[in-house]
Coordinates of C-alpha atoms in Angstrom, one line a residue:
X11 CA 0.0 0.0 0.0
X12 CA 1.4 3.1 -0.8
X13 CA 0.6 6.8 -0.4
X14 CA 2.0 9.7 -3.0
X15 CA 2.1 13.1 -2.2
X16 CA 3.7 15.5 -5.3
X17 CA 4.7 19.3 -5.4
X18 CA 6.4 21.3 -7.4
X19 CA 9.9 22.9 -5.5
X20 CA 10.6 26.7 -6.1
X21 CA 13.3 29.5 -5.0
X22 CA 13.8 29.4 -1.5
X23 CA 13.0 32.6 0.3
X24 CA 16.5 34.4 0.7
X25 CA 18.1 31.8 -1.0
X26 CA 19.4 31.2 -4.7
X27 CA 19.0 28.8 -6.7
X28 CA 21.3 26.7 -5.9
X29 CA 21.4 26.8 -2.6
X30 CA 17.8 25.8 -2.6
X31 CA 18.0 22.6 -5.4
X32 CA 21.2 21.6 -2.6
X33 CA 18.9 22.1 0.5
X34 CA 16.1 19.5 -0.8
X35 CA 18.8 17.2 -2.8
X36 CA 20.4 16.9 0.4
X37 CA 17.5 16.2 2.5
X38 CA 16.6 13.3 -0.1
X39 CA 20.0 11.7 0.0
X40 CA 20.9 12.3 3.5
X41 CA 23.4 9.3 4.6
X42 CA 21.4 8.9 8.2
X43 CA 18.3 8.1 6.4
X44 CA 19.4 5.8 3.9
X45 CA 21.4 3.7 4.7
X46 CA 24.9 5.3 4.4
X47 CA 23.7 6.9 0.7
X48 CA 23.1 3.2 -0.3
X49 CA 19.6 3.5 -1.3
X50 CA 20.1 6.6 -3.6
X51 CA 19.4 6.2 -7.0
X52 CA 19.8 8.3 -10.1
X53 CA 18.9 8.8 -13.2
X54 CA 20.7 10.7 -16.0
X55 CA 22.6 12.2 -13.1
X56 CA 25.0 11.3 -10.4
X57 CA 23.2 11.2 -6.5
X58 CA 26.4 13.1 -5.3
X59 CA 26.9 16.2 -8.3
X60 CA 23.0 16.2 -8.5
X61 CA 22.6 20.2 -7.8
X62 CA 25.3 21.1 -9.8
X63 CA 23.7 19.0 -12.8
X64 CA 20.0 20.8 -12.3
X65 CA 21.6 24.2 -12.1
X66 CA 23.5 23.8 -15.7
X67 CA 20.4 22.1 -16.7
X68 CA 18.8 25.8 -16.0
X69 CA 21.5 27.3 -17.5
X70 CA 21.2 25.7 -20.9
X71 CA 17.3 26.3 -21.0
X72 CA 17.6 29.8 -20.6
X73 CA 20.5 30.5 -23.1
X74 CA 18.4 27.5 -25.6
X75 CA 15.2 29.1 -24.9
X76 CA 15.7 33.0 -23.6
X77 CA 13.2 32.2 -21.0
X78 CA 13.5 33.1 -17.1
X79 CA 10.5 33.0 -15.3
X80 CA 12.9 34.7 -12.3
X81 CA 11.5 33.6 -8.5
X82 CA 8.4 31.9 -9.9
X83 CA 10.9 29.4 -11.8
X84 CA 9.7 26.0 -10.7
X85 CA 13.1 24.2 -9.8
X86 CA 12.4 20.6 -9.9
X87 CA 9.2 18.0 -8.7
X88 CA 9.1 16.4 -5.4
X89 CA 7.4 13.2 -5.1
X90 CA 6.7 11.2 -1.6
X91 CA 5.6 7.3 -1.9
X92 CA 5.2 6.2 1.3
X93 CA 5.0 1.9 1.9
X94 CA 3.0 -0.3 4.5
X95 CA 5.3 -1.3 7.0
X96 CA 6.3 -5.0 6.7
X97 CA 5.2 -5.3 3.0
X98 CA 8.2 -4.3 1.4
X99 CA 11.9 -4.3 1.3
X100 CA 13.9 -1.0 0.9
X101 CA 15.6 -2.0 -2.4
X102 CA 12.8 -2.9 -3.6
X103 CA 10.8 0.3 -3.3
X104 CA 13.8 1.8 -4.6
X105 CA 13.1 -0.2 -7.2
X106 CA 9.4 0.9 -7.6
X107 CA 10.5 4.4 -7.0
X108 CA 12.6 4.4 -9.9
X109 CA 10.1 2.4 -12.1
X110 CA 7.6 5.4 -10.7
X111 CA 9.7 8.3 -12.2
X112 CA 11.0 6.8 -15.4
X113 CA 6.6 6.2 -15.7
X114 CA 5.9 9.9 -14.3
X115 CA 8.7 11.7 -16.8
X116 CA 8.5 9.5 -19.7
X117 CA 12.2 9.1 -19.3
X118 CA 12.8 13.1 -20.2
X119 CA 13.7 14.5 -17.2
X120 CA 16.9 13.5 -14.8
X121 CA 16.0 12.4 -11.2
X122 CA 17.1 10.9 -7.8
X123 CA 15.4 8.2 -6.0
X124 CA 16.2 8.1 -2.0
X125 CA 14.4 5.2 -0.3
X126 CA 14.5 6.8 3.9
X127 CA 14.6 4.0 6.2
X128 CA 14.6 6.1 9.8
X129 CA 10.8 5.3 10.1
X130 CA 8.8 2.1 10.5
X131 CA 7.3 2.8 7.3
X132 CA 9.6 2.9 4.1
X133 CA 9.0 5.8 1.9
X134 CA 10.7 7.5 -1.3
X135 CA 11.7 10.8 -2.0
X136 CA 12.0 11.6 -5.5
X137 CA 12.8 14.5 -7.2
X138 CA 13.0 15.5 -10.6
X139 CA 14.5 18.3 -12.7
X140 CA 11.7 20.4 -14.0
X141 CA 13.8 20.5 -17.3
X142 CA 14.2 18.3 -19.5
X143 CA 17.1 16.1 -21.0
X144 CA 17.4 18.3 -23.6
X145 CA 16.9 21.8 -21.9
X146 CA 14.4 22.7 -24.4
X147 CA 11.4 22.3 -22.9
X148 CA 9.9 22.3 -18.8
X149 CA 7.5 20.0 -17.0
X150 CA 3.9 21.4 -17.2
X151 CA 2.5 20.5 -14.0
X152 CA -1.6 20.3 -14.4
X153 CA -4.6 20.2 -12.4
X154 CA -5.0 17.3 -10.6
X155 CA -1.5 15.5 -10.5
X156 CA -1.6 14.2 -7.3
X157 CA -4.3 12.1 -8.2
X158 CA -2.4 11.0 -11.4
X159 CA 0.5 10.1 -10.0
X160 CA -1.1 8.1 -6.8
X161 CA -2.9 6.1 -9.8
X162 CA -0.1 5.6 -11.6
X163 CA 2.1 4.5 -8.2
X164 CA -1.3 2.1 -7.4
X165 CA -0.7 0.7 -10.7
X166 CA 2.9 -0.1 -10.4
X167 CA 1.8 -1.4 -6.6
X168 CA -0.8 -4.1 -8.0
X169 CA 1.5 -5.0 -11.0
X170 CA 4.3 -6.1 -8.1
X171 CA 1.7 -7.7 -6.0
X172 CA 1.5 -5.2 -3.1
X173 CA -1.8 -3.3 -1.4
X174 CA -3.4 -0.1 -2.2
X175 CA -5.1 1.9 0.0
X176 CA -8.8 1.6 -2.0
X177 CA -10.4 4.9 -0.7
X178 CA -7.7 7.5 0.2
X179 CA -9.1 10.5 1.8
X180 CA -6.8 13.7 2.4
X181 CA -5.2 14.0 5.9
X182 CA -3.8 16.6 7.7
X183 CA -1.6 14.2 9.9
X184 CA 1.6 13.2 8.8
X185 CA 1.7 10.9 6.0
X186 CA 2.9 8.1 7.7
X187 CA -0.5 7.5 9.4
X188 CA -2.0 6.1 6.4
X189 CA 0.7 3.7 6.6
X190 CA 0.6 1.8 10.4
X191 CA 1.6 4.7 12.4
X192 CA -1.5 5.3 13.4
X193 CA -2.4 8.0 16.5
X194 CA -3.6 7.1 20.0
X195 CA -7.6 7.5 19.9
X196 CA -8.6 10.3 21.9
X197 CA -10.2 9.9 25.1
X198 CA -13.6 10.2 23.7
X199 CA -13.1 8.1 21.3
X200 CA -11.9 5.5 24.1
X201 CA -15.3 5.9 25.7
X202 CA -17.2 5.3 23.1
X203 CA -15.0 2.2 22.5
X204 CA -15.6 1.0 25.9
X205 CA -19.0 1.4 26.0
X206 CA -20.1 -0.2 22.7
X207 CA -17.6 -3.1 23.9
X208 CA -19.7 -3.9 27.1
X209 CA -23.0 -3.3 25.5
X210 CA -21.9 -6.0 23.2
X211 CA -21.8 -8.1 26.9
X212 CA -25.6 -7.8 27.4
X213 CA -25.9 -6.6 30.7
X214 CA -28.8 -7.5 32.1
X215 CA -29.4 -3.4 33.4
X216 CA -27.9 -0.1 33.7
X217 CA -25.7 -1.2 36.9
X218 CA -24.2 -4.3 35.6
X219 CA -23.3 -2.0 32.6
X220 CA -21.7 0.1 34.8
X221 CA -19.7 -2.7 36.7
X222 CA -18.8 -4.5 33.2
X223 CA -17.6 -0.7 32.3
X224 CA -15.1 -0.2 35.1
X225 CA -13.8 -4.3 34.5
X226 CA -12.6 -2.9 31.0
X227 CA -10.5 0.3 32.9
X228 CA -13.4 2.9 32.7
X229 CA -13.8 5.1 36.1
X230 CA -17.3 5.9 36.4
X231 CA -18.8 8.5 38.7
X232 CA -21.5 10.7 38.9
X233 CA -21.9 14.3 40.3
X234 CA -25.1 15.5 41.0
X235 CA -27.4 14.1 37.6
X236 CA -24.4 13.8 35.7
X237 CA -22.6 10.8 35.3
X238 CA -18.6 11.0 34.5
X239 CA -16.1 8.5 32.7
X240 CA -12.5 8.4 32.8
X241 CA -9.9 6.1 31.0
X242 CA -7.9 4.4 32.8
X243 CA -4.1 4.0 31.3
X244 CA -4.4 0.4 28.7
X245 CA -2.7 -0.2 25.4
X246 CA -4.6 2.4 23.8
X247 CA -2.8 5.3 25.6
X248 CA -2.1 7.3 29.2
X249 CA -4.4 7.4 31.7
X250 CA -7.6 10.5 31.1
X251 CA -6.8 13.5 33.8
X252 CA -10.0 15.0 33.4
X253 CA -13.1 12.8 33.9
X254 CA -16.0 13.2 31.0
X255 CA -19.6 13.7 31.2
X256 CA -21.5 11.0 29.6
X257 CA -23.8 13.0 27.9
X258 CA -21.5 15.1 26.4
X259 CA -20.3 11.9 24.2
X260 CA -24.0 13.0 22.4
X261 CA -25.4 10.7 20.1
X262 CA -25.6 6.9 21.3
X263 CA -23.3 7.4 23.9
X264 CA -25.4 9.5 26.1
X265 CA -26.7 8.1 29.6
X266 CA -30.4 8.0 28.6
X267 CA -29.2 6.6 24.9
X268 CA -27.2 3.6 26.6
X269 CA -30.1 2.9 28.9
X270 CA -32.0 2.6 25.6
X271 CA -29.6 0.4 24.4
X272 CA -29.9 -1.9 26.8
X273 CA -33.6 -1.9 27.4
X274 CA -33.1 -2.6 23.5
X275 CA -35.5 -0.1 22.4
X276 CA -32.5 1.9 20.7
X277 CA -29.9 0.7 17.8
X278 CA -26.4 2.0 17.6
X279 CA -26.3 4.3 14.1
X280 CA -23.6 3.0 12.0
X281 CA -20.7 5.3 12.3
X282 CA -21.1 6.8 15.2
X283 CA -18.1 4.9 16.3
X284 CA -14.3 4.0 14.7
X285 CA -16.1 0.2 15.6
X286 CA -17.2 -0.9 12.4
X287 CA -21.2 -1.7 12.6
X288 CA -21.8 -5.9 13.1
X289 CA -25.1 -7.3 14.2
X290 CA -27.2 -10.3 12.6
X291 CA -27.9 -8.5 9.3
X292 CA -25.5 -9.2 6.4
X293 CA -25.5 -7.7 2.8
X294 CA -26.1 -10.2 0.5
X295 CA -24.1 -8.5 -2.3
X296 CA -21.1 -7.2 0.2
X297 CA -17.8 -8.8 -0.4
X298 CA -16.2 -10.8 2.8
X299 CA -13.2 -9.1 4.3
X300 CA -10.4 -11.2 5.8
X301 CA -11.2 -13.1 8.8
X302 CA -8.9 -11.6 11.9
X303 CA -6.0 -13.5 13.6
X304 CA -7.6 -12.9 17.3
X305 CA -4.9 -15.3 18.6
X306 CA -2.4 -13.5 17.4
X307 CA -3.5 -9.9 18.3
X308 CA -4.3 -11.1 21.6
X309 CA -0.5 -12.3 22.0
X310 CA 0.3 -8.5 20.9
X311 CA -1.3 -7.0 23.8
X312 CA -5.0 -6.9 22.8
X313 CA -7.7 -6.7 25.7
X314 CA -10.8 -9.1 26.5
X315 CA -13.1 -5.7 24.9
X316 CA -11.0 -6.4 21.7
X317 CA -11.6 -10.2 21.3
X318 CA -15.5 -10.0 21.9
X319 CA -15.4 -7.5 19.4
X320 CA -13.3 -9.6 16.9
X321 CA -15.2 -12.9 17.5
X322 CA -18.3 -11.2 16.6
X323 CA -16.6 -9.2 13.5
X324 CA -15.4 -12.8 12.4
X325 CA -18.5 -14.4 12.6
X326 CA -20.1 -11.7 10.2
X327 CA -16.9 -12.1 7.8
X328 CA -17.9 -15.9 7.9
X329 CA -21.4 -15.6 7.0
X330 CA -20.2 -13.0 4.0
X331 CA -18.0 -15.8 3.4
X332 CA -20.4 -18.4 2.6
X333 CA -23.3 -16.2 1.1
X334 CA -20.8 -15.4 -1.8
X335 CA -19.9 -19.4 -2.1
X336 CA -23.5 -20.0 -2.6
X337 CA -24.2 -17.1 -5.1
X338 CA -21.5 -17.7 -6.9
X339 CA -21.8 -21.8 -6.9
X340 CA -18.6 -22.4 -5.3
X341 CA -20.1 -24.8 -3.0
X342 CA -16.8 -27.2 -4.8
X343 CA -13.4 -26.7 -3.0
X344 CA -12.2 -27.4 -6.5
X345 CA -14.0 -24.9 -8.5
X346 CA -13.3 -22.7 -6.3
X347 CA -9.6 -23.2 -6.4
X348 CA -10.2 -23.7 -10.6
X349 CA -12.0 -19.8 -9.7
X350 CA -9.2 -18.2 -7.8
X351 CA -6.3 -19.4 -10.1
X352 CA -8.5 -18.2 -13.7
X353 CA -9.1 -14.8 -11.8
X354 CA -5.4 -14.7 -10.8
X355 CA -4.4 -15.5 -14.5
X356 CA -6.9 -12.7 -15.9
X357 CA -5.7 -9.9 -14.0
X358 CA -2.2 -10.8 -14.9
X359 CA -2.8 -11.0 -18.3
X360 CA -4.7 -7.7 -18.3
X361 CA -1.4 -6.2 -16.7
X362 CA 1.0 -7.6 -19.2
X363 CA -1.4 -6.0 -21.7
X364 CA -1.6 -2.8 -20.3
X365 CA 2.2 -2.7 -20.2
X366 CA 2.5 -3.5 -23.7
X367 CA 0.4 -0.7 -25.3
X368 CA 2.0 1.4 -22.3
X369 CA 5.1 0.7 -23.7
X370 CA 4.3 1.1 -27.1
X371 CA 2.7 4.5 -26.5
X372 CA 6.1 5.6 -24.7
X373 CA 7.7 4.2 -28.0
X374 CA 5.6 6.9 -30.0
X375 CA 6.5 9.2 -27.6
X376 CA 9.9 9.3 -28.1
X377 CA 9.7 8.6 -32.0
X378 CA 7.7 11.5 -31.8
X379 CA 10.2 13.8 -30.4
X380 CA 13.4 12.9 -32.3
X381 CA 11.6 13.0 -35.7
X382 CA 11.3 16.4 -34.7
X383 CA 14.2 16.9 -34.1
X384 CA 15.7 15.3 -37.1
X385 CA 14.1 17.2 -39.3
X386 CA 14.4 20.6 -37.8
X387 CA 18.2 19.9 -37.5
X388 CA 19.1 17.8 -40.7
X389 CA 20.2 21.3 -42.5
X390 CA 22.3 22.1 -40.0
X391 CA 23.9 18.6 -39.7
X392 CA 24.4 18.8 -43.7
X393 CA 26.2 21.9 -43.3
X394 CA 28.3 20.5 -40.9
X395 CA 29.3 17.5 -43.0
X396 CA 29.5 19.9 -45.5
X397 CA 32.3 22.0 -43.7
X398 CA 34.3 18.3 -43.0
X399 CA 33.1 18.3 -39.4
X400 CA 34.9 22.0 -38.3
X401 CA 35.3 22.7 -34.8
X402 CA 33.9 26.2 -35.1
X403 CA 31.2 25.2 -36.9
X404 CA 30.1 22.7 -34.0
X405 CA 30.9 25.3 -31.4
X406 CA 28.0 27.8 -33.3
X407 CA 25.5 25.0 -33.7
X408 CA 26.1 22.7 -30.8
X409 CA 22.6 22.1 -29.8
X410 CA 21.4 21.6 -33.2
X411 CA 24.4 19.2 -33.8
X412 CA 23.9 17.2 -30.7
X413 CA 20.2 17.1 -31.0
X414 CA 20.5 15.7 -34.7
X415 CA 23.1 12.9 -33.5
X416 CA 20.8 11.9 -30.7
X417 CA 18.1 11.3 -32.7
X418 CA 20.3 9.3 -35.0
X419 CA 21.2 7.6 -31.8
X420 CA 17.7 6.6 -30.3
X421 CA 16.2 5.4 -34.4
X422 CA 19.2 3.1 -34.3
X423 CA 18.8 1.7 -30.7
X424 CA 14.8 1.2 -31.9
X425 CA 15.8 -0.4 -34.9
X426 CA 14.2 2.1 -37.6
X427 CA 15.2 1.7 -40.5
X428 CA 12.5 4.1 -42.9
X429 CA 11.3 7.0 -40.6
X430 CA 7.3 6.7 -40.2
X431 CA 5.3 9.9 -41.1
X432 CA 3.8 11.6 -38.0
X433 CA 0.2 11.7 -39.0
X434 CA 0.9 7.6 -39.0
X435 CA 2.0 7.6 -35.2
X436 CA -0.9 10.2 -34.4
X437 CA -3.2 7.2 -35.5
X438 CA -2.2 4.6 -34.2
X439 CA -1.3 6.7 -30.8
X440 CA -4.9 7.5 -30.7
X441 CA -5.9 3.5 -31.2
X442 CA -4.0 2.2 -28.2
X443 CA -5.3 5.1 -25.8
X444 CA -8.8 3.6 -26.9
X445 CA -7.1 0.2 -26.0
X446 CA -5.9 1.3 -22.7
X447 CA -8.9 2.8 -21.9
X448 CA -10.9 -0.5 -22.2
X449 CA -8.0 -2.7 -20.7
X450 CA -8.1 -0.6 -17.7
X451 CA -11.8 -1.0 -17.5
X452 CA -11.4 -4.8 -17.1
X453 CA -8.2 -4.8 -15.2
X454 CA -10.5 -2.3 -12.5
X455 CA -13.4 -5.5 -12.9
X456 CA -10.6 -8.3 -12.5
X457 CA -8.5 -6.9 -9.8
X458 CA -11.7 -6.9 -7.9
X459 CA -12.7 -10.5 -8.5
X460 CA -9.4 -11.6 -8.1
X461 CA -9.5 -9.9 -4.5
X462 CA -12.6 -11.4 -3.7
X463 CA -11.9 -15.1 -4.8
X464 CA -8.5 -14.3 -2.9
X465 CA -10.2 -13.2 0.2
X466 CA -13.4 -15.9 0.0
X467 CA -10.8 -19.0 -0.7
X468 CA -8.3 -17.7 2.8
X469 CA -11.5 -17.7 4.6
X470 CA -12.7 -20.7 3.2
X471 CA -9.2 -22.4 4.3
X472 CA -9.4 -21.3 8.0
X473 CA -13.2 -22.4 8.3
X474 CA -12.1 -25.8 7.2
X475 CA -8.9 -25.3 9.2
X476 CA -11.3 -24.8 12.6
X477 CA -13.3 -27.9 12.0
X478 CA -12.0 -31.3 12.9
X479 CA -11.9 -34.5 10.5
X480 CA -14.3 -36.9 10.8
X481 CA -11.5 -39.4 12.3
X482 CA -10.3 -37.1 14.9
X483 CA -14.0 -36.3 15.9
X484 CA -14.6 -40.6 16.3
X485 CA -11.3 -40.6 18.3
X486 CA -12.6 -37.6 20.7
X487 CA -15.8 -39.5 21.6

């Protein structure tokens, strides 16, 4: 699962230019962070001269182009992609980083990759120069980006088998709470935790609520017609100084609302909580979630309001489980293993797919650009030959000259042999979009059945884990 974050880098307040492409290059590669400089990755540049190449990089675009857009100049691109903990190595989201940028930039523009390590979640810093290889043109940053490169880093995360997050919402925490390091729950949250916990108990009346509350470290009491609650110090976080009135909790937290609740006249609402909602009633359509591991997460520290919780959250996961078996005739361990591996196979051949025409479209790209380039510089490479190759010659047309002789470069390392006409690539650029368009439609479809079937067959195993054999059941009696 990874979360991106993008923004474009400019002049440094008080600074020059510079100074400020060293300040953020040096943040990136800092040896503290990653590994002694060991995860640092470039592209088209070296990690340790990296300002130094961006700066001449500016240099050559303003002398090419006679444009300076002074202290509104955007630098270079910063990109954050930040990775569950536990779910990948760090040279390997180097790896992805890299993939990421050369994806992003098309390959035109020179950047780092630095893979920080300090925190329990692995993350990437990549930045690339907002000009490109060629210092003739700039990155046009556009409206929504962000969401364009998060969908482009989800893609690369599916391709290699890793987690997305499937509904991102914008935070104003640090980015690494997406990713496990997750904040204490406030106190009121805590209540509301507690008290939905020992509801779940059944207590037979207000006061056996109140004495299952203070078993799962809730202080309770009450001054004049208000009742109080305080947390008590647990796994969750320190110990509540101030105590909190019940009623100002609101909703279905409120002394009169519990005592609804247990009279059962009164329902939680859904959401009212960070507990998701469980009770008898299951969506027939909704897709089963993995079953938990309460054994485990009671090993880690997990309290006895956690377990009820998780033995009745499992028991609606199971019952999603099997509803989905029977609509979908899986009733077969077989076809349901036949199920999982054709769904696997799908969604992997939609992906190779999608990299093809991906790659193809990149190929156009580039063909593109150089057959521009060819032609606008093939009289100025003739007049060069012409002149048997002369030193001063070059020295006036250096651009042109080396722009002609990469082109040259990049037909022969494609193979061409007859250059195609544009209007040719325009057409058949337009026909794979229309193909990746539809590709992506059914790689959305198949990554979702794939999940499913994944998710359905795991439960499946564990139910049939739980239950004994039919021998070991004879020898037990």
């Amino acid at each position: 699962m990874a979360a991106t974050w993008i923004k474009p880098l400019h002049v440094n307040k008080g600074k020059s230019i510079a100074q400020t492409i060293a300040e953020r290059t040096d943040y990136a590669g800092n040896p503290d962070k990653t590994d002694k400089g060991e995860l640092v990755t470039g592209y088209e540049c070296d990690p340790r001269t990296v300002d130094a190449e961006f700066l001449l990089s500016k240099r050559q675009y303003k002398y090419i182009t006679g444009r300076d857009q002074g202290r509104h100049n955007v630098l270079a691109y910063h990109i954050r992609q930040s990775f569950k903990p536990g779910e990948i190595t760090a040279e390997e989201a180097n790896r992805l980083g890299r993939e990421l940028a050369m994806r992003w930039t098309k390959g035109n523009h020179a950047f780092i990759v630095a893979t920080h390590i300090d925190r329990s979640h692995i993350h990437n810093h990549i930045i690339y120069n907002s000009t490109t290889l060629d210092c003739t043109r700039k990155f046009l940053d556009f409206k929504g980006s962000t969401f364009a490169v998060r969908r482009l880093s989800d893609q690369i995360c599916l391709e290699h088998g890793l987690s997305v997050i499937d509904d991102p919402k914008p935070s104003r925490g640090h980015y690494g709470t997406w990713l496990g390091e997750k904040r204490q729950p406030n106190f009121k949250v805590r209540l509301k935790l507690a008290i939905d916990a020992t509801l779940e108990q059944k207590p037979a009346d207000f006061d056996a609520f109140i004495a299952a509350l203070e078993k799962l470290g809730i202080e309770v009491s009450r001054r004049g017609k208000h009742l109080r609650l305080r947390a008590l110090a647990d796994d969750h976080g320190p110990a509540q100084v101030q105590y909190t009135r019940c009623d100002s909790l609101k909703g279905d937290y409120t002394e009169q609302a519990i005592r609804d609740r247990i009279a059962g006249v009164r329902q939680r609402t859904p959401g009212h909580s960070s507990l998701p909602p469980v009770g008898p009633h299951v969506q027939k359509d909704a897709a089963p979630n993995l079953l938990i591991d309460i054994q485990a997460r009671m090993l880690a520290g997990k309290g006895a309001g956690y377990e009820r919780w998780a033995k009745l959250y499992n028991l609606k996961e199971m019952a999603k489980t099997l509803i989905y078996l029977q609509e979908h005739n899986l009733t077969q361990y077989t076809t349901l293993e036949e199920q999982v591996a054709s769904a696997t196979a799908t969604f992997r051949s939609l992906s190779e797919q999608i990299k093809t025409v991906e790659g193809r479209m990149a190929e156009i790209n580039e063909l593109q650009k150089h057959i521009g380039n060819y032609n606008r510089t093939r009289q100025v490479y003739q007049q060069y030959k012409a002149s048997r190759y002369s030193k001063s010659f070059r020295a006036e047309h250096e651009g042109a000259i080396l722009l002609h002789q990469a082109a040259k470069k990049a037909f022969d390392a494609l193979g061409v042999q007859k250059l195609p006409g544009i209007k040719a690539l325009q057409t058949e650029y337009a026909k794979l979009r229309t193909e990746k368009k539809r590709l992506y439609r059914e790689y959305r479809q198949a990554r979702e059945d794939m999940r499913s079937l994944q998710v359905t067959k795991a439960n499946t195993d564990q139910l049939l884990r739980a239950v004994p054999a039919p021998q070991e059941q004879g020898q037990q009696r």
